[in-house]
Coordinates of C-alpha atoms and ligand atoms in Angstrom, one line a residue:
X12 CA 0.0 0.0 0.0
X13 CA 1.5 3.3 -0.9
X14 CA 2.3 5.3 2.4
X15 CA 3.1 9.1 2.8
X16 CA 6.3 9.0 4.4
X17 CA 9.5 11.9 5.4
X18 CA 13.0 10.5 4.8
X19 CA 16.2 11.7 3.0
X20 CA 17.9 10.5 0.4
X21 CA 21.4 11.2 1.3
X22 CA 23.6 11.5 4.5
X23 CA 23.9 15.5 3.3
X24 CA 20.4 16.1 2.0
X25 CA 17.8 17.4 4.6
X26 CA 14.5 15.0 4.9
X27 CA 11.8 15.5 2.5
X28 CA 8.3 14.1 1.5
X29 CA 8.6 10.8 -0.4
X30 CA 6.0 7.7 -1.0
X31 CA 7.0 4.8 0.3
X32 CA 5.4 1.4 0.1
X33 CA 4.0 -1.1 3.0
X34 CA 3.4 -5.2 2.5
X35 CA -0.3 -6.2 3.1
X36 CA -0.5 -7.7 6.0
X37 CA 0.4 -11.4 6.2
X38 CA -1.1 -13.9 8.8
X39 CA 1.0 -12.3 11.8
X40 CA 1.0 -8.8 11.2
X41 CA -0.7 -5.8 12.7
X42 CA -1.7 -2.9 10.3
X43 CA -1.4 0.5 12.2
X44 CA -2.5 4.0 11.4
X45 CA 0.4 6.3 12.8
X46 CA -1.0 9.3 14.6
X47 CA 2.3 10.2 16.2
X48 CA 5.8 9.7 16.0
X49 CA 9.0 10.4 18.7
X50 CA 12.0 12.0 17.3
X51 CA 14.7 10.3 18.9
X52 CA 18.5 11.5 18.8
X53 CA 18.9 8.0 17.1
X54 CA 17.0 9.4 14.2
X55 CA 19.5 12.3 13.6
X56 CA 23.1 9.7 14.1
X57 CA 21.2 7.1 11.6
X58 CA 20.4 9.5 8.8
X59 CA 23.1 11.4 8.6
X60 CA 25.0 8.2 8.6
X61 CA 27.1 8.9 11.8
X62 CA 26.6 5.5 12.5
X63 CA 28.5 3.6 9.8
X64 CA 26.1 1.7 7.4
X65 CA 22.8 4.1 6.6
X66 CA 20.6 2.7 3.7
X67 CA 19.0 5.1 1.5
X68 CA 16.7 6.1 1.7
X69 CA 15.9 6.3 5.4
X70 CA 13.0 7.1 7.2
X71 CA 13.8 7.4 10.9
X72 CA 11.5 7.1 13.5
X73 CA 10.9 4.2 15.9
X74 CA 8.5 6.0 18.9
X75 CA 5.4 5.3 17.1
X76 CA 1.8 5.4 18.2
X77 CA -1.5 4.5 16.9
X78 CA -4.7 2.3 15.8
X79 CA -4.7 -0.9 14.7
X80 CA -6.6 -0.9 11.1
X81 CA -6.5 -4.2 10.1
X82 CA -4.6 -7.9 11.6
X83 CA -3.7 -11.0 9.8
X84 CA -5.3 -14.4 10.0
X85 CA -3.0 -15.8 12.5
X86 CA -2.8 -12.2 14.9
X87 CA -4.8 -13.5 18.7
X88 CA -3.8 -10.6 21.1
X89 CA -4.8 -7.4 19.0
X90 CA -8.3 -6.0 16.8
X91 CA -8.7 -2.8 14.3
X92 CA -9.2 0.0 16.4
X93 CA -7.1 -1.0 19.1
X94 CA -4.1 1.7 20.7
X95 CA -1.0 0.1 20.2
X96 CA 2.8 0.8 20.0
X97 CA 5.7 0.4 18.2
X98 CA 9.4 0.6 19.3
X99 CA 12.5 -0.1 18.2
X100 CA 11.9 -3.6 16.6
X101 CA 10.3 -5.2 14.0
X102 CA 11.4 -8.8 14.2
X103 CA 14.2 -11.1 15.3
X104 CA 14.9 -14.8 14.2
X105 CA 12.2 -15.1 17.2
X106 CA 14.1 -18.7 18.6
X107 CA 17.8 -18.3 20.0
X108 CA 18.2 -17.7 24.2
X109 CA 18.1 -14.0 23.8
X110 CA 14.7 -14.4 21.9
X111 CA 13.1 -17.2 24.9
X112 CA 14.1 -14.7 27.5
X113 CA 12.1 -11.6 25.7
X114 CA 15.3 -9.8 25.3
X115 CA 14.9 -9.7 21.8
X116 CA 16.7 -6.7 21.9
X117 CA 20.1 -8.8 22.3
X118 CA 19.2 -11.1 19.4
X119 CA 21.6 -11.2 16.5
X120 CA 19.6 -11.1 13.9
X121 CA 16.9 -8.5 15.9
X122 CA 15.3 -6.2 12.6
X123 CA 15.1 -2.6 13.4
X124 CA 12.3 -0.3 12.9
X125 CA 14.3 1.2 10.2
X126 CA 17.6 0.6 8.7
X127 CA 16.7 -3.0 8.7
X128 CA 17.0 -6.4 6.2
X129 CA 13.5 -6.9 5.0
X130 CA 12.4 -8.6 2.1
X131 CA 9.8 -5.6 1.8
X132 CA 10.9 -2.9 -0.7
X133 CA 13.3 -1.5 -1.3
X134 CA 15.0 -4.3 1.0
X135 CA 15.4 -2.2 4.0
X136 CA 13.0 -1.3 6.8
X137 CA 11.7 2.4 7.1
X138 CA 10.2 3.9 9.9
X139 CA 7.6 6.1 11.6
X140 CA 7.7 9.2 10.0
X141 CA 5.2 7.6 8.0
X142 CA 1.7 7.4 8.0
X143 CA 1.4 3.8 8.7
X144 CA 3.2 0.5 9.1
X145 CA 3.1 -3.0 9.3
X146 CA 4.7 -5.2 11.9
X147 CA 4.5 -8.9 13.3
X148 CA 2.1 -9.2 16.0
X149 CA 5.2 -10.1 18.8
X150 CA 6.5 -6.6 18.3
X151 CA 3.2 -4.6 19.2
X152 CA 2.8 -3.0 22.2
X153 CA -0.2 -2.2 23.8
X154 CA -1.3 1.2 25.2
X155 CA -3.4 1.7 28.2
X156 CA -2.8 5.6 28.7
X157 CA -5.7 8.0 28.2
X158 CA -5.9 8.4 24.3
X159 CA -5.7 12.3 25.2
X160 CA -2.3 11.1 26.1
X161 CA -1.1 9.1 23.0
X162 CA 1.4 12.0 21.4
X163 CA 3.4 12.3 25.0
X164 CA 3.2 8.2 25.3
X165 CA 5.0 8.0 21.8
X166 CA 8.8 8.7 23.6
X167 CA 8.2 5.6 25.8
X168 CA 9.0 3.6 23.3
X169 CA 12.4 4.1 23.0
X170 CA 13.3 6.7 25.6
X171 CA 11.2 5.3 28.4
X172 CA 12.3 1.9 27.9
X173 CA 16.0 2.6 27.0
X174 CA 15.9 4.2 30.8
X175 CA 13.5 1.5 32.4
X176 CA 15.4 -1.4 31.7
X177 CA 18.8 -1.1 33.4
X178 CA 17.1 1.0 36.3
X179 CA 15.3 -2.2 36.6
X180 CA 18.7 -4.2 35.6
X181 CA 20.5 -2.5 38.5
X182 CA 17.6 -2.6 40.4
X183 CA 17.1 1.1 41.6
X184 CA 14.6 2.0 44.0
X185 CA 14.3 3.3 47.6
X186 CA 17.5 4.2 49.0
X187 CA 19.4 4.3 46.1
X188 CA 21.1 7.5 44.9
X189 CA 20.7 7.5 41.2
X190 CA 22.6 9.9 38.9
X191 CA 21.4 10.7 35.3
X192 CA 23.5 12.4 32.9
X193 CA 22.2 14.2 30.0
X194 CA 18.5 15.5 30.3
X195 CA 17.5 15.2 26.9
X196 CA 15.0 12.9 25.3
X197 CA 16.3 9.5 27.1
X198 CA 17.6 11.6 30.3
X199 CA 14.1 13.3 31.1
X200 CA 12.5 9.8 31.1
X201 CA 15.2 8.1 33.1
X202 CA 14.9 11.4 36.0
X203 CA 10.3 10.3 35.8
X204 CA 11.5 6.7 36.0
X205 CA 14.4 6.5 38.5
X206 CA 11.9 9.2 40.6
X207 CA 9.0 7.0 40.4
X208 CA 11.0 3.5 41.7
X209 CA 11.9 5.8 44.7
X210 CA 15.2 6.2 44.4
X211 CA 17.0 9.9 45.5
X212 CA 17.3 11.3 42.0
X213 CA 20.2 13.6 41.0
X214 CA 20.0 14.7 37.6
X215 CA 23.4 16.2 35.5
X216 CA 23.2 19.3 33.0
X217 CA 25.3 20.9 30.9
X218 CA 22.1 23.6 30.3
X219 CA 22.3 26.2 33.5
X220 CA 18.8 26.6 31.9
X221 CA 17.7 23.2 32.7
X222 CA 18.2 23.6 36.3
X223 CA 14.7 24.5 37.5
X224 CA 13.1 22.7 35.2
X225 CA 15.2 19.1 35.8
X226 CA 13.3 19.4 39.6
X227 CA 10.1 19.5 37.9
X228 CA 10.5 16.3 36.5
X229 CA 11.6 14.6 39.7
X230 CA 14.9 15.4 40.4
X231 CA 15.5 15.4 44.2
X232 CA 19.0 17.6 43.3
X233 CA 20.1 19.3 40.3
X234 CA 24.2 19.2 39.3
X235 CA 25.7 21.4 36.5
X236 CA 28.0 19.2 35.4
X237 CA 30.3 22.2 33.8
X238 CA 30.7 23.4 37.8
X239 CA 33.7 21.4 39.2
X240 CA 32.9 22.4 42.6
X241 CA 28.9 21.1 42.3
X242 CA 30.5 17.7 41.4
X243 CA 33.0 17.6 44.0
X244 CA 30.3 17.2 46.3
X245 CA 28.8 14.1 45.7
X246 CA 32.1 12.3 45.1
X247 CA 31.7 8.4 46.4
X248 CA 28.3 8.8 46.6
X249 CA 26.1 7.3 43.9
X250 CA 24.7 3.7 43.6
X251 CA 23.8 4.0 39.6
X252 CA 24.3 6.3 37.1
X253 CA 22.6 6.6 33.9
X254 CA 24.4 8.0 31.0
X255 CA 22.4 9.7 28.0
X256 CA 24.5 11.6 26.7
X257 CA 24.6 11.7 22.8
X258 CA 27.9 13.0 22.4
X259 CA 31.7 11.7 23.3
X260 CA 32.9 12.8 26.3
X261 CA 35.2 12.5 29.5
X262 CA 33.3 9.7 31.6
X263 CA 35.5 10.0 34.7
X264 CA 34.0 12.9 36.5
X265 CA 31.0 11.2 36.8
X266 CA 32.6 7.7 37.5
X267 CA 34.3 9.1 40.4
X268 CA 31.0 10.1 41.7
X269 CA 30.0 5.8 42.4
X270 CA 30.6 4.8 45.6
X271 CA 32.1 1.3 46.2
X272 CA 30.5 -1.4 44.0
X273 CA 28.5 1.7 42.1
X274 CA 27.7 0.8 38.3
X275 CA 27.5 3.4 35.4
X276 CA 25.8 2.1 32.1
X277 CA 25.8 4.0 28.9
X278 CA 22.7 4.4 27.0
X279 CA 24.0 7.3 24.6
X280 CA 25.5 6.3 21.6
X281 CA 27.7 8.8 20.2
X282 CA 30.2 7.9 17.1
X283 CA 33.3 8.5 18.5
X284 CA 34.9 6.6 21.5
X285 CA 35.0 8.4 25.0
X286 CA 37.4 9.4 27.0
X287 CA 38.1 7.5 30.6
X288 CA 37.8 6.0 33.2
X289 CA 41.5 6.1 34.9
X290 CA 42.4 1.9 35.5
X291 CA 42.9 3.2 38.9
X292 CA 39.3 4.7 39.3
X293 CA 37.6 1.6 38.3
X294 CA 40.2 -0.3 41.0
X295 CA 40.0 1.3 44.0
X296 CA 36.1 0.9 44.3
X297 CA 35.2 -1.8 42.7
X298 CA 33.1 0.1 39.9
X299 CA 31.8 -1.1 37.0
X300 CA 31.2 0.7 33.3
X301 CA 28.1 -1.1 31.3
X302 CA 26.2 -0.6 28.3
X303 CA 22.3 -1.2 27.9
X304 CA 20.7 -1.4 24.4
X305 CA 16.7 -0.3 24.5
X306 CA 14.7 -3.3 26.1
X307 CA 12.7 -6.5 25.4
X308 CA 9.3 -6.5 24.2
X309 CA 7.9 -8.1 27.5
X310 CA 10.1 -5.7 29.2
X311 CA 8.8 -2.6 27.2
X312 CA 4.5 -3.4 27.8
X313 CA 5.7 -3.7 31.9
X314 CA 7.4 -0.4 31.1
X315 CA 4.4 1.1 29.4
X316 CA 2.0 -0.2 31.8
X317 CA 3.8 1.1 34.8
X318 CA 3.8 4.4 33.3
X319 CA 0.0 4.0 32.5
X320 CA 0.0 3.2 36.3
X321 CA 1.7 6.5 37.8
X322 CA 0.6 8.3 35.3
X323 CA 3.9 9.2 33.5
X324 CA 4.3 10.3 30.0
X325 CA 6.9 12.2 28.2
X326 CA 7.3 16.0 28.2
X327 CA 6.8 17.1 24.3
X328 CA 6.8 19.3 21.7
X329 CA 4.5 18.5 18.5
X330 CA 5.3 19.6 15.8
X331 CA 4.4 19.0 12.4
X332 CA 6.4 17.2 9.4
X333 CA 7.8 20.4 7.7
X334 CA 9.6 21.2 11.5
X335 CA 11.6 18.0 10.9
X336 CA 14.7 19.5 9.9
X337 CA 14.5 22.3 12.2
X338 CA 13.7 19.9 15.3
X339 CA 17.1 18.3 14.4
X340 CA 19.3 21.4 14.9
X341 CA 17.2 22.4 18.0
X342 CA 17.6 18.7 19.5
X343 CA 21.7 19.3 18.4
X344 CA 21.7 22.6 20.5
X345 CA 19.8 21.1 23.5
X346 CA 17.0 23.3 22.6
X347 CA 14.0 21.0 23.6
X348 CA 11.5 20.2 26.6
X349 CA 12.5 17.6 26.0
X350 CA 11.0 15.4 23.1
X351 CA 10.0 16.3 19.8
X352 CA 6.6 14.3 18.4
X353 CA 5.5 14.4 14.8
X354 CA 1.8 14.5 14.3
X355 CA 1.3 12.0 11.8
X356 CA -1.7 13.4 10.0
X357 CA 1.2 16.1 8.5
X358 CA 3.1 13.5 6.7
X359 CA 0.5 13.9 4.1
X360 CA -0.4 17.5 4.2
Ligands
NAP5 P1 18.9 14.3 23.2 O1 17.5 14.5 23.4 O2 19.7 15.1 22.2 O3 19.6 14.4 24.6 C1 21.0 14.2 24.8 C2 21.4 15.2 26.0 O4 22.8 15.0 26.2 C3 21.3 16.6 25.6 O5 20.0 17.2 25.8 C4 22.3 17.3 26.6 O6 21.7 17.3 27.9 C5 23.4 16.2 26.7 N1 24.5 16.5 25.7 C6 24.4 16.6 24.4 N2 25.6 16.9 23.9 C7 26.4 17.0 24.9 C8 27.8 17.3 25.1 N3 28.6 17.5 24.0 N4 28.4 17.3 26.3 C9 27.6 17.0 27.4 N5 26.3 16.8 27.3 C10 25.7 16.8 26.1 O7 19.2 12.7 22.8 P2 18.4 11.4 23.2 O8 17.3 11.2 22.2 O9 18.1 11.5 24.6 O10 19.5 10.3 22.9 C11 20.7 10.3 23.7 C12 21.7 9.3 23.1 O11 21.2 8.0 23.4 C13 21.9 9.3 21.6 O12 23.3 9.1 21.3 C14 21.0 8.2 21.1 O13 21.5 7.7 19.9 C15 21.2 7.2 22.2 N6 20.2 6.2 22.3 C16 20.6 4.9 22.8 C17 19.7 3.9 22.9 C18 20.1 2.6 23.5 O14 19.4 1.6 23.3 N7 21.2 2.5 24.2 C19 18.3 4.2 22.6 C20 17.9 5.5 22.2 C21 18.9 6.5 22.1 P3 22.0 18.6 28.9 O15 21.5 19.8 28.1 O16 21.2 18.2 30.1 O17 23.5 18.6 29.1
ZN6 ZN1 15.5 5.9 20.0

């Protein structure tokens, strides 16, 4: 079925209008009408090939929202008209361990959103920024938010359950001091998240103008990371810390902040490697330095209903498709509260 869609053509070229076209939906798929879509930093490293590997061309987006319109012969847990998600996955070979523990996020041969091997035209998968899509059945999502709330639900699927899953890894809650660095897209979430498990939320800026607003969304303490003096003062002190940050940089002044046995992960992906930590700073306490790649599906519906539950959503900004571009730059320059969404019904306007 031909689909309205926004994508670019080239690493260089900005993203544009362009028709793309979705399979019919076989006996396990789920036919959704997008009404909204998250632009995640991902987005902006995949299309303007940062990452090594971009197909073209690309249609980003993989924070999608919307109703079921039709479901294949085979499809039990979902009917047309029904509020659904979609994340970062598509498929996976759907039988190795990684797959029987629902971490098909660790699968080898896991299909993303976009950027993907499909057999679909034109043999890679495009994304959200589209005005519908067709997925197996195993990668929906259901939504049980308000449908008043479905734009600000769209970042859940990525940034809420890139943060979710290793607070819930490390197991953060009460009387844990939990650090987040980065309050963008991913790092807002993981400040609502880390907040709502109980733990005493500290959340690190480079924005001075972020300060205030970082307490708003949960923070119990608010660090401008710039400030050596402001960091100096929670030295040894953290459990966890939760690293968004979507550009390289020096990891040791925040890895000096764990105290014995404290665990950092990295959730940002920039392109290029950071610098850090000293061998003698991972040594002397004990620390560890992880990684943690978005989450499982069974993980992600836990993660969606808990927010459903304490009524948590993402803080946006909707905008339409021609904003695209500009959202980009204003993402780049930290200018955004703190997710964009793309109203689907522009992608054909
Ligand atoms: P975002 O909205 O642009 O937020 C990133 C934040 O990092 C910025 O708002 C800024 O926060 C901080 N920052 C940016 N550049 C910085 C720099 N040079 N030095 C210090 N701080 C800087 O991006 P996002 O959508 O949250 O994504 C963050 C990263 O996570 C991206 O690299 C993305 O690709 C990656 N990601 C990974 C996964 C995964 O599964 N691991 C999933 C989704 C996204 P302040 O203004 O507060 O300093
Ligand atoms: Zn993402």
């Amino acid at each position: 079925m031909t689909t309205k869609a926004y994508g670019a053509h080239a690493a260089d070229l900005p993203l544009g209008p362009l028709n793309i076209t979705r399979r019919a939906p076989g006996a396990e798929d789920v036919q959704i009408e997008i009404a909204y879509c998250g632009i995640c930093h991902s987005d902006l490293h995949q299309v303007r090939s940062e990452w090594a590997g971009t197909l073209y061309p690309c249609v980003p987006g993989h924070e999608i929202v919307g109703r079921v319109s039709a479901v294949g012969s085979r499809v039990t847990g979902f009917a047309a008209g029904d509020l659904v998600g979609v994340g970062c996955l598509v498929d996976s070979c759907q039988h190795c361990a990684e797959c029987a523990d629902g971490l098909e996020n660790y699968c080898d041969h896991a299909v993303g959103t976009y950027n993907g091997p499909t057999p679909d035209a034109p043999g890679h998968t495009l994304g959200g920024y589209s005005e519908r899509i067709v997925v197996h059945q195993r990668f929906v999502l259901r939504i049980r938010h308000p449908e008043a709330q479905l734009a600000a639900v769209a970042p859940l699927l990525c940034a809420g359950i890139t943060t979710y899953s290793p607070l819930r890894h490390w197991r953060v809650g009460p009387g844990h001091k939990v650090g987040v660095v980065g309050i963008g897209g991913l790092g807002h979430m993981g400040v609502k998240l880390a907040h709502a498990l109980g733990a005493h939320v500290v959340a690190f800026t480079t924005s001075e103008g972020k300060r205030e607003a970082a307490k708003a969304l949960g923070a119990n303490e608010v660090v401008v990371s710039k400030n050596a003096g402001e960091m100096a003062a929670h030295v040894k002190s953290f459990d966890f810390i939760l690293n968004t940050v979507a550009a390289a940089h020096d990891l040791d002044p925040f890895f000096v902040l764990l105290k014995r046995d404290g665990a950092m992960a990295l959730v940002g992906a920039p392109p290029t490697p950071h610098t850090g930590p000293l061998a003698f700073n991972f040594i002397m306490k004990r620390r560890s330095l992880a990684g943690s790649l978005i989450g499982g599906l069974p993980e992600t519906q836990e993660m969606l209903d808990f927010c459903a539950q304490h009524g948590i959503v993402a803080d946006i900004e909707l905008i339409r498709a021609g904003q695209i571009n500009a959202a980009y730059e204003r993402m780049l320059a930290g200018d955004v509260k703190y997710r964009f969404v793309i109203d689907a019904g522009s992608f054909g306007a």
